PDB file of N, CA and C in Angstrom:
ATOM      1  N   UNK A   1      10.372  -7.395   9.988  1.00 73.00           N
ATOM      2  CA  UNK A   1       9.343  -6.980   9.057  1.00 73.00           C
ATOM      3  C   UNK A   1       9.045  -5.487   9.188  1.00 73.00           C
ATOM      4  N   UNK A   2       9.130  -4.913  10.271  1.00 85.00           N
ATOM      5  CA  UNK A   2       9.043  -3.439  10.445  1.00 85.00           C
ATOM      6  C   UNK A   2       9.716  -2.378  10.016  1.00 85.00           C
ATOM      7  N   UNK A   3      10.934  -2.798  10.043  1.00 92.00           N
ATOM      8  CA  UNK A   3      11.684  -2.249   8.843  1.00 92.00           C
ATOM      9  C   UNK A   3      11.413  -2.137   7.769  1.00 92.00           C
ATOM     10  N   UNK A   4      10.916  -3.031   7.015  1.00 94.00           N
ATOM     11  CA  UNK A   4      10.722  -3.030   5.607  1.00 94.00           C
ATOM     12  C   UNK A   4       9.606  -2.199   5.513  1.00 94.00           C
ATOM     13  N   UNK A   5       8.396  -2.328   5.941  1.00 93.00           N
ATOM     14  CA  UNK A   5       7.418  -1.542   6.292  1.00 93.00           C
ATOM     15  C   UNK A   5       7.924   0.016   6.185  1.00 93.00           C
ATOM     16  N   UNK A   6       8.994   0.022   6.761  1.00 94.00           N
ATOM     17  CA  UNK A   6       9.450   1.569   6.953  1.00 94.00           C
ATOM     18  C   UNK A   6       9.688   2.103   6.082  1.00 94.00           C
ATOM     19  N   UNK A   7      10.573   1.397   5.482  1.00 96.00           N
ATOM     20  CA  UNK A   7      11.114   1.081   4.163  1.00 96.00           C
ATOM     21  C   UNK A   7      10.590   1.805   3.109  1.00 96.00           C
ATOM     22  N   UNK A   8       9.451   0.809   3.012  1.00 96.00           N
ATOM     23  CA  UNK A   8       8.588   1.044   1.896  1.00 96.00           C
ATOM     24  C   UNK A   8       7.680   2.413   2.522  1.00 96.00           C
ATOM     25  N   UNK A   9       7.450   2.579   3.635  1.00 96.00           N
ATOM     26  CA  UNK A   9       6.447   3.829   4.066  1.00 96.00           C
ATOM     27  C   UNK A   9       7.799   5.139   3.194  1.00 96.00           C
ATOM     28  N   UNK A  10       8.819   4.849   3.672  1.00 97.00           N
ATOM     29  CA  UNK A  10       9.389   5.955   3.700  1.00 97.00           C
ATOM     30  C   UNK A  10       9.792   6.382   1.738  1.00 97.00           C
ATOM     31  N   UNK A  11       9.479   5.167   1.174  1.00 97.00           N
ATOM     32  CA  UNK A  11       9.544   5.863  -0.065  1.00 97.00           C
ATOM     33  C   UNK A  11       8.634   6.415  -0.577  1.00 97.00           C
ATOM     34  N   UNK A  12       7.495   5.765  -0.014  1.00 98.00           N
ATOM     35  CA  UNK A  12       6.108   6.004  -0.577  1.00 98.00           C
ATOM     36  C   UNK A  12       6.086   7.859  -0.127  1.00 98.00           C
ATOM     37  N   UNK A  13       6.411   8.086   0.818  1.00 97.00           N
ATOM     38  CA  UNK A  13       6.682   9.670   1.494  1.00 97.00           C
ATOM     39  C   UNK A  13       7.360  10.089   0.458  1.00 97.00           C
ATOM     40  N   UNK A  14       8.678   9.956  -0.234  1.00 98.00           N
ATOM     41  CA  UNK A  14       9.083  10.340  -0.856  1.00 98.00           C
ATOM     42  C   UNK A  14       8.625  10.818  -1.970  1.00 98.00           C
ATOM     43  N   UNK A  15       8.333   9.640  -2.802  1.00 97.00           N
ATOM     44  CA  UNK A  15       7.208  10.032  -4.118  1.00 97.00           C
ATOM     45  C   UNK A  15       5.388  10.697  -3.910  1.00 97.00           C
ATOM     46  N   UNK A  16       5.413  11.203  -2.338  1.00 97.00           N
ATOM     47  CA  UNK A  16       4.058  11.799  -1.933  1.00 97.00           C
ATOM     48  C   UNK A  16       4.949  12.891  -2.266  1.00 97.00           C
ATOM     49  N   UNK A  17       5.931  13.041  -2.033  1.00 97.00           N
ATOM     50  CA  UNK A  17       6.588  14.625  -1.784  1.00 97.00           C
ATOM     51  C   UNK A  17       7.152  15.097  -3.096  1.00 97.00           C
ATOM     52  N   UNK A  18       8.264  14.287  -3.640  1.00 97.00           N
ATOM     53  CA  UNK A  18       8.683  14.772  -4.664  1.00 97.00           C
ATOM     54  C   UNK A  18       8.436  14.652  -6.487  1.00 97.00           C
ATOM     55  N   UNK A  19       6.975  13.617  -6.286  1.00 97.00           N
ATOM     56  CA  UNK A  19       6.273  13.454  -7.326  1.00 97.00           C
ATOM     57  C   UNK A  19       7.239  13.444  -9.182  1.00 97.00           C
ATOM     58  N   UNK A  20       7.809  11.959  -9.036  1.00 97.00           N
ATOM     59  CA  UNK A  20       8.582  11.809 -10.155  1.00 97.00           C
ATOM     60  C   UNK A  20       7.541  11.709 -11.108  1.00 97.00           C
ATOM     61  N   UNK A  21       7.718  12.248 -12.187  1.00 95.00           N
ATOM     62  CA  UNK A  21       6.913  11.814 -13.535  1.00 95.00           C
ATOM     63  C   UNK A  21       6.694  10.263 -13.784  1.00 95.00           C
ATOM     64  N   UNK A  22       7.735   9.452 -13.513  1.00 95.00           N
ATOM     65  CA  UNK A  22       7.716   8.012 -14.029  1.00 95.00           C
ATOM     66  C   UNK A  22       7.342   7.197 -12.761  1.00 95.00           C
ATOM     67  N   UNK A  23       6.895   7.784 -12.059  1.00 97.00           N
ATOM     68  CA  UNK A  23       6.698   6.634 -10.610  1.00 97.00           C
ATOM     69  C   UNK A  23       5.330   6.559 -10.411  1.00 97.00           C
ATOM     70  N   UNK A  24       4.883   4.968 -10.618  1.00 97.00           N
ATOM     71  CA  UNK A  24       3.722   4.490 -10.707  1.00 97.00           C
ATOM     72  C   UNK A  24       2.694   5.114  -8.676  1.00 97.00           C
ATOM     73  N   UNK A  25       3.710   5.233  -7.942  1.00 97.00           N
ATOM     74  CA  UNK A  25       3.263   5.607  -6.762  1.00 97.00           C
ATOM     75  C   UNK A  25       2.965   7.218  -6.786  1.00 97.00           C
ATOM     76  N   UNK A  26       3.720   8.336  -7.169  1.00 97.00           N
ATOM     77  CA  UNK A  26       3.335   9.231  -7.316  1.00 97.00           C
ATOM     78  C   UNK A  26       1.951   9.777  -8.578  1.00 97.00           C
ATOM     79  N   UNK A  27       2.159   8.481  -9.203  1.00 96.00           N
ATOM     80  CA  UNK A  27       0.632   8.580 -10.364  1.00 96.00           C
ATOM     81  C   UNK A  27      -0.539   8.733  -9.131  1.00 96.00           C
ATOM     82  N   UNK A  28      -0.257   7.691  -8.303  1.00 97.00           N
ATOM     83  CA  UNK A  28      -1.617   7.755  -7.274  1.00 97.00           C
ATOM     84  C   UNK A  28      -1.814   8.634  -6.647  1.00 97.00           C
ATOM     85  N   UNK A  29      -1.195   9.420  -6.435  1.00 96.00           N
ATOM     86  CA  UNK A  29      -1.005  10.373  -5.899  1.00 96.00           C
ATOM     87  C   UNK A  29      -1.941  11.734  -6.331  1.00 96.00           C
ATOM     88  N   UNK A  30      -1.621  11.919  -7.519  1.00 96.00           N
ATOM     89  CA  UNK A  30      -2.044  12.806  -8.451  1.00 96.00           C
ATOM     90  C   UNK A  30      -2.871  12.882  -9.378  1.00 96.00           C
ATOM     91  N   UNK A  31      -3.694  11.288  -9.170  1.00 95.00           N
ATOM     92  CA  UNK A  31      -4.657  10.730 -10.048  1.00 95.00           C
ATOM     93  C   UNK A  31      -6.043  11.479 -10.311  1.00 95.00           C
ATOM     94  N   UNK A  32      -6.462  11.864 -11.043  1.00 95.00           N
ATOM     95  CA  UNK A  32      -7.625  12.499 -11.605  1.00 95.00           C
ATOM     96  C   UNK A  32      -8.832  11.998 -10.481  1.00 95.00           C
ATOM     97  N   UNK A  33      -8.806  10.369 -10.305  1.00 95.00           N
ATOM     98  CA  UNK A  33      -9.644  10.196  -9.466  1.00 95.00           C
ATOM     99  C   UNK A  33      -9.580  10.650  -8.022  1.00 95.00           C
ATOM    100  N   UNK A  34      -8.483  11.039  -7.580  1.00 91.00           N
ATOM    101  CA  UNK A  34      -7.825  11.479  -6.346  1.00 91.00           C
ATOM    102  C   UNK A  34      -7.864  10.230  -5.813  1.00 91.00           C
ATOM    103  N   UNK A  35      -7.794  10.652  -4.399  1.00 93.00           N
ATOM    104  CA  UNK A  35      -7.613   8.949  -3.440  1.00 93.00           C
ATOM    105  C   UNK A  35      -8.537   7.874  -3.704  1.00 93.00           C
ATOM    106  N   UNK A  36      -9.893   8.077  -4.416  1.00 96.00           N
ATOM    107  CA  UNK A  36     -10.458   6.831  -4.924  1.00 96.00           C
ATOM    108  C   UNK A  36      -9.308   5.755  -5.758  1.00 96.00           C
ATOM    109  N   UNK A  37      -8.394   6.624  -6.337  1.00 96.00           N
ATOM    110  CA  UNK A  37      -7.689   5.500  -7.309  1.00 96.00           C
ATOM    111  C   UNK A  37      -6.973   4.477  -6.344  1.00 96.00           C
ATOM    112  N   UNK A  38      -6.366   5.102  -5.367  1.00 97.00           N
ATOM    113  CA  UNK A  38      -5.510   4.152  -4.503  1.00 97.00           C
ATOM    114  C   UNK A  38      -6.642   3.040  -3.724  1.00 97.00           C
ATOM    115  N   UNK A  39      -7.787   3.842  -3.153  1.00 97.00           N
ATOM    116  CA  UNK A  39      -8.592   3.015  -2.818  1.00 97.00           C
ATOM    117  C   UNK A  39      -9.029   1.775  -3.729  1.00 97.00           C
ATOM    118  N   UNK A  40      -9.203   2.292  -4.546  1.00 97.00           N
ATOM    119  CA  UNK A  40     -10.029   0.967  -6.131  1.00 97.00           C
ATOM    120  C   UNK A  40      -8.381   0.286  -6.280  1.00 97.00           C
ATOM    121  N   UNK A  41      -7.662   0.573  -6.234  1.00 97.00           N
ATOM    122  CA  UNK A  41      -6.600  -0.521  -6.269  1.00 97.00           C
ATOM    123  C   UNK A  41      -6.672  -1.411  -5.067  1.00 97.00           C
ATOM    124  N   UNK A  42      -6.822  -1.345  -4.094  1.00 97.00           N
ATOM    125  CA  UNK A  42      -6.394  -1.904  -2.905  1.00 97.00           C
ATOM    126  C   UNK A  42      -7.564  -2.756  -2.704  1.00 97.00           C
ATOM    127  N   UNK A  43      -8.978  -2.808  -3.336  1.00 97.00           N
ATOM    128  CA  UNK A  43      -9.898  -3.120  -2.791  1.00 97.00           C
ATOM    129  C   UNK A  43      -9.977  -4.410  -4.552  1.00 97.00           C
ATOM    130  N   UNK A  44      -9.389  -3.954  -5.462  1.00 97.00           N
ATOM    131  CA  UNK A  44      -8.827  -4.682  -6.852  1.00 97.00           C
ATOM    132  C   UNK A  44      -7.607  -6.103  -5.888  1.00 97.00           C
ATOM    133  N   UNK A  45      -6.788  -5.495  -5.338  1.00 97.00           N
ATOM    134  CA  UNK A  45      -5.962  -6.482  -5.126  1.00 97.00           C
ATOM    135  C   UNK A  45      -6.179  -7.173  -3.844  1.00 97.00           C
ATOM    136  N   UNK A  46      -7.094  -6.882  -3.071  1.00 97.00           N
ATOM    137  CA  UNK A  46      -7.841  -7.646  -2.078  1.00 97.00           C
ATOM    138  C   UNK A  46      -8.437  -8.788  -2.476  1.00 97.00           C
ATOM    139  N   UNK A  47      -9.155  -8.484  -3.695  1.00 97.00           N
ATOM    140  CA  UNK A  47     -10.243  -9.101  -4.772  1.00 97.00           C
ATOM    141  C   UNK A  47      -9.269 -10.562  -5.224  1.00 97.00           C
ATOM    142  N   UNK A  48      -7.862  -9.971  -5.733  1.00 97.00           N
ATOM    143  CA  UNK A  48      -7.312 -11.168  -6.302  1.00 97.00           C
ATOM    144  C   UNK A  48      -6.425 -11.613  -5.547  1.00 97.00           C
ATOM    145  N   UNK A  49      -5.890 -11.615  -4.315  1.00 97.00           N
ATOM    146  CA  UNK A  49      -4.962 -11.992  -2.790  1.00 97.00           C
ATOM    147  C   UNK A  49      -6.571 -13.436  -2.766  1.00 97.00           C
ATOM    148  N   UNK A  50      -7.736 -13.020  -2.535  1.00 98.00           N
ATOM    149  CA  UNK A  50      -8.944 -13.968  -1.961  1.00 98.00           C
ATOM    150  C   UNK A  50      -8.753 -14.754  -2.995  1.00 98.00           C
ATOM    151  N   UNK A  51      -8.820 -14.547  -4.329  1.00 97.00           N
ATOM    152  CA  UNK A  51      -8.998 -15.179  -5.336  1.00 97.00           C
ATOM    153  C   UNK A  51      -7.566 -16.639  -5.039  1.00 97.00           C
ATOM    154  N   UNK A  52      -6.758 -15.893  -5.141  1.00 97.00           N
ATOM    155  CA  UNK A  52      -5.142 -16.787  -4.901  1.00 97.00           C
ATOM    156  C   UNK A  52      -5.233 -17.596  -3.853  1.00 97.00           C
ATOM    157  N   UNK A  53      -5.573 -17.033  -2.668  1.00 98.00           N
ATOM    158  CA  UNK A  53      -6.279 -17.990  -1.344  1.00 98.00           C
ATOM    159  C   UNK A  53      -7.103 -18.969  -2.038  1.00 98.00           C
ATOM    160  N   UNK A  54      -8.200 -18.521  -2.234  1.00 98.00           N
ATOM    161  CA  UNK A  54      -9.391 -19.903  -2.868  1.00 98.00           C
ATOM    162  C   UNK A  54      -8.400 -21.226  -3.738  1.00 98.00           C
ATOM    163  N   UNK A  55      -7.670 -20.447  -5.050  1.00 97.00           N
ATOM    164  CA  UNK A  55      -6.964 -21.369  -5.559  1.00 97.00           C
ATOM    165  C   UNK A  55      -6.144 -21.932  -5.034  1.00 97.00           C
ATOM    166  N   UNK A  56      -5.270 -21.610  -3.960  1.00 97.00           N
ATOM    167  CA  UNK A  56      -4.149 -22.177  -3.548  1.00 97.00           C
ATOM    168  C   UNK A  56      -2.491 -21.835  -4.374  1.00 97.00           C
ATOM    169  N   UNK A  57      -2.802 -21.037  -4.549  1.00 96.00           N
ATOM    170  CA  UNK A  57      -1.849 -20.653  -5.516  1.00 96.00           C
ATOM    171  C   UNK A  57      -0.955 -19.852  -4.577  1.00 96.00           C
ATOM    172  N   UNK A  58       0.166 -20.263  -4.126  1.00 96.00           N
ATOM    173  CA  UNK A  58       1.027 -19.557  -3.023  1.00 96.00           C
ATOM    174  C   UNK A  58       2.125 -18.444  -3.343  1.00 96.00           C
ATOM    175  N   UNK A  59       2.607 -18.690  -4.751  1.00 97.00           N
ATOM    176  CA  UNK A  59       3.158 -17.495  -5.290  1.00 97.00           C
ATOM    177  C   UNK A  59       2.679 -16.442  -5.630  1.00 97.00           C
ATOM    178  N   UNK A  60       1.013 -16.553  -5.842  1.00 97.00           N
ATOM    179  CA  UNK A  60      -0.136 -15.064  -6.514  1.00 97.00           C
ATOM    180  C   UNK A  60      -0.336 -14.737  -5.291  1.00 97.00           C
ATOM    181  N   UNK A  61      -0.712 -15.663  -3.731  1.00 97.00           N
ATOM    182  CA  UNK A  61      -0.828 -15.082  -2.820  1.00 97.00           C
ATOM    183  C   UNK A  61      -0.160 -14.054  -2.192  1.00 97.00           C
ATOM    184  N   UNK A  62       1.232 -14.362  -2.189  1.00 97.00           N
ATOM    185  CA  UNK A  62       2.061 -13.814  -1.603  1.00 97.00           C
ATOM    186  C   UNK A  62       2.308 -12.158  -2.513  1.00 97.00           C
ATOM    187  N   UNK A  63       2.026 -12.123  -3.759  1.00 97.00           N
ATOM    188  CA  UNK A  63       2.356 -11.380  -4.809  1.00 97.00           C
ATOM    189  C   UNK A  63       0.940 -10.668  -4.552  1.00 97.00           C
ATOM    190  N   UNK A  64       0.134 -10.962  -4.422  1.00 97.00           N
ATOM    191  CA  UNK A  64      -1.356 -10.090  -4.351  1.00 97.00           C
ATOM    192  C   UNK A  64      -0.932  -9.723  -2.574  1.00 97.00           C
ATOM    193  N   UNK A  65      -0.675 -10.326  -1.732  1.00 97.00           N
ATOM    194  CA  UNK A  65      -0.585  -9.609  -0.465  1.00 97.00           C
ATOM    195  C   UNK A  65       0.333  -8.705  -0.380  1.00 97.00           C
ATOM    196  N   UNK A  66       1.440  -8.646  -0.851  1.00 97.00           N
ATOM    197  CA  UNK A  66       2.396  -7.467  -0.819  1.00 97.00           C
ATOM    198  C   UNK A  66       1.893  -6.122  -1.611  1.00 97.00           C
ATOM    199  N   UNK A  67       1.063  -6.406  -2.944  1.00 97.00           N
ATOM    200  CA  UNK A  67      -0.046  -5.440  -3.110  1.00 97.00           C
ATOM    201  C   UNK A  67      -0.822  -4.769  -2.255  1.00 97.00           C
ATOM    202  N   UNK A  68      -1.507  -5.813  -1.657  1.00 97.00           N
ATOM    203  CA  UNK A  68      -2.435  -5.073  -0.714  1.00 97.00           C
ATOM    204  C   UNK A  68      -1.365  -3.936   0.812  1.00 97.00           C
ATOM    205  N   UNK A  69      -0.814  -4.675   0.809  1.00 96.00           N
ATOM    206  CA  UNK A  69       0.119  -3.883   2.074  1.00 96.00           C
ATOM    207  C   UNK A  69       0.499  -2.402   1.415  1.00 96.00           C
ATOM    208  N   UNK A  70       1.130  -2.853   0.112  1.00 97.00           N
ATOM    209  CA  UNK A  70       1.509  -1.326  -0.720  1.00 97.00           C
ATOM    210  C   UNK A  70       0.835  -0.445  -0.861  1.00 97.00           C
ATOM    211  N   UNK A  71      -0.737  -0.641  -1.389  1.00 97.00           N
ATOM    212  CA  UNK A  71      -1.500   0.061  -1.643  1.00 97.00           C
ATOM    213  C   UNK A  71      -2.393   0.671  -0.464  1.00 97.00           C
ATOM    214  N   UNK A  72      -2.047  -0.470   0.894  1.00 96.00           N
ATOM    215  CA  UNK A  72      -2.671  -0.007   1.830  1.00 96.00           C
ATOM    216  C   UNK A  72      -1.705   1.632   2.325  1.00 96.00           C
ATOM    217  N   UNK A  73      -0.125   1.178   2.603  1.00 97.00           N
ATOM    218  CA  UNK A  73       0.620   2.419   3.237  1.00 97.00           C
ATOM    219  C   UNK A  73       0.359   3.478   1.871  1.00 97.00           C
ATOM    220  N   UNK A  74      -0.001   3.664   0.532  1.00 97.00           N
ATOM    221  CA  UNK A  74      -0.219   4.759  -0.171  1.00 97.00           C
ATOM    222  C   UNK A  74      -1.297   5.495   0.471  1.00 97.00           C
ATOM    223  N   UNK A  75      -2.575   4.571   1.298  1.00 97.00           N
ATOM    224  CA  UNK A  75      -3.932   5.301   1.591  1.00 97.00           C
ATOM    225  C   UNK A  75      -3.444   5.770   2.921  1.00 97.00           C
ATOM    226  N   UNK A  76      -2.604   5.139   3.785  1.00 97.00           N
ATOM    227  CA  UNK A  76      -1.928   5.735   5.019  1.00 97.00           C
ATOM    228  C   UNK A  76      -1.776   7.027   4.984  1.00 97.00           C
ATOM    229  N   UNK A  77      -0.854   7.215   3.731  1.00 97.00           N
ATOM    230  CA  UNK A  77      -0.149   8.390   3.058  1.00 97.00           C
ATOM    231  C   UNK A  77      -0.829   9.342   2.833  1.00 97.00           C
ATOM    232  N   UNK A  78      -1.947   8.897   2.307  1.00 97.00           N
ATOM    233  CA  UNK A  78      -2.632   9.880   2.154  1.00 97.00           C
ATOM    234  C   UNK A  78      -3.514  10.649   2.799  1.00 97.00           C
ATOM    235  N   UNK A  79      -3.831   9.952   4.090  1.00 96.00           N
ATOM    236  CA  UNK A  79      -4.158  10.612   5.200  1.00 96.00           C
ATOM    237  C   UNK A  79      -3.173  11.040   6.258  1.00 96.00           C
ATOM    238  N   UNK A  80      -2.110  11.167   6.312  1.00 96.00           N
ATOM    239  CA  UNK A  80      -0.966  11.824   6.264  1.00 96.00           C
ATOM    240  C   UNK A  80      -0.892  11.272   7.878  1.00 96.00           C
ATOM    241  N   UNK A  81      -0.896   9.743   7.563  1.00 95.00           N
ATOM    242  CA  UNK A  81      -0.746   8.776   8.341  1.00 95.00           C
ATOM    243  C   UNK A  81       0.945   8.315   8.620  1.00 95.00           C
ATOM    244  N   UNK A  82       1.313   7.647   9.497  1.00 90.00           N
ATOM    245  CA  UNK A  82       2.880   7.047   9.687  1.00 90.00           C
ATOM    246  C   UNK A  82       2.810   5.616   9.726  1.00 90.00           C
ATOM    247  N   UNK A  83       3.686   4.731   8.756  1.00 90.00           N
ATOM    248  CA  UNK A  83       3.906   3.699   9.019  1.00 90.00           C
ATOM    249  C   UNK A  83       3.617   3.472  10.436  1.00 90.00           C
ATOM    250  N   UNK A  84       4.257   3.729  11.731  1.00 91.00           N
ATOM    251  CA  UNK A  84       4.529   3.666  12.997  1.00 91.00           C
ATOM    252  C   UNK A  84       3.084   3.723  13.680  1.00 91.00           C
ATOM    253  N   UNK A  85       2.009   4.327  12.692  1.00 92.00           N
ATOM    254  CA  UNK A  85       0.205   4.666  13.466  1.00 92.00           C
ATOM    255  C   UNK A  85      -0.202   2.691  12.966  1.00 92.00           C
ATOM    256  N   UNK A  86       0.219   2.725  12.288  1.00 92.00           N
ATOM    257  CA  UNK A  86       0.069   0.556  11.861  1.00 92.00           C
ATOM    258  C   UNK A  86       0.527  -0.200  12.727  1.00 92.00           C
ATOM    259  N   UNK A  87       2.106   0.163  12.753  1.00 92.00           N
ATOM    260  CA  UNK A  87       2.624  -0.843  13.315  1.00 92.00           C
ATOM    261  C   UNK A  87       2.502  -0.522  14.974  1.00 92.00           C
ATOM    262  N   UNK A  88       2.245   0.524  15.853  1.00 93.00           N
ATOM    263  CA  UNK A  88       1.533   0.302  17.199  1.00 93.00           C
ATOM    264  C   UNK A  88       0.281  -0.221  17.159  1.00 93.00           C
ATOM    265  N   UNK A  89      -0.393  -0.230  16.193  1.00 94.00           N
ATOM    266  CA  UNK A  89      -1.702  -0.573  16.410  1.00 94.00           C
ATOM    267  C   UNK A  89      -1.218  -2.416  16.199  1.00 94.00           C
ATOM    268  N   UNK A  90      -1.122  -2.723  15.431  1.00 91.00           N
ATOM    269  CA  UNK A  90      -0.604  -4.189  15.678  1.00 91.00           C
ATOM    270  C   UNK A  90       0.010  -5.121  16.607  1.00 91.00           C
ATOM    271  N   UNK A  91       1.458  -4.138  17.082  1.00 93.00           N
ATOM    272  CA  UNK A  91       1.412  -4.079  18.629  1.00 93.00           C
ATOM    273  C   UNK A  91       0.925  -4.402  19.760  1.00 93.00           C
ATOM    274  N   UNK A  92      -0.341  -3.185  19.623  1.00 96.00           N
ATOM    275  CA  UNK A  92      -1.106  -3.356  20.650  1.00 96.00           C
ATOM    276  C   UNK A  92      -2.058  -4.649  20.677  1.00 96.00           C
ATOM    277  N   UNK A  93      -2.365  -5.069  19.591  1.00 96.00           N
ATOM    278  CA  UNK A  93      -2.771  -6.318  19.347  1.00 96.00           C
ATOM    279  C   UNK A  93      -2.285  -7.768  19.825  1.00 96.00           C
ATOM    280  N   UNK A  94      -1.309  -7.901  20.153  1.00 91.00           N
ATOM    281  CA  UNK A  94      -0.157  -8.570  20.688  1.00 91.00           C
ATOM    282  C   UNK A  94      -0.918  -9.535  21.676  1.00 91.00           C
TER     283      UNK A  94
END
């Protein structure tokens, strides 16, 4: 799973850096609201991950939690955080 994590950290770096016109991740980036937007997403798809839990609905779950993970490493990003500051802290949790 850490890999993928990386994965995805390391594109999300990418489109922090090289800001494509068409990439819904570099929109957040550059959003009028600034980092509130990434925040109000993440705290939007928290909202409907609980919602999918309550229902039981295991395909929205899984589809709203990979949201939340995404939108979480964009706010990482934006505190010019590393995948790797997550995944020791989880770690250490162990």
């Amino acid at each position: 799973m850490s890999d993928v994590l990386r994965e995805l950290f390391a594109v999300i770096e990418d489109r922090k850096e090289t800001l494509p016109e068409d990439s819904y991740t570099a929109e957040l980036f550059t959003h009028e609201k600034g980092e509130n937007a990434a925040l109000e997403k993440l705290g939007e798809e928290a909202t409907e991950f609980l919602l999918a839990a309550k229902d039981g609905d295991e395909d929205e779950l899984a589809h709203e939690g990979a949201d939340i993970i995404y939108h979480m490493l964009v706010v990482l990003a934006q505190h010019d955080m590393d995948a790797d500051d997550l995944l020791d802290e989880l770690e250490a949790r162990r």
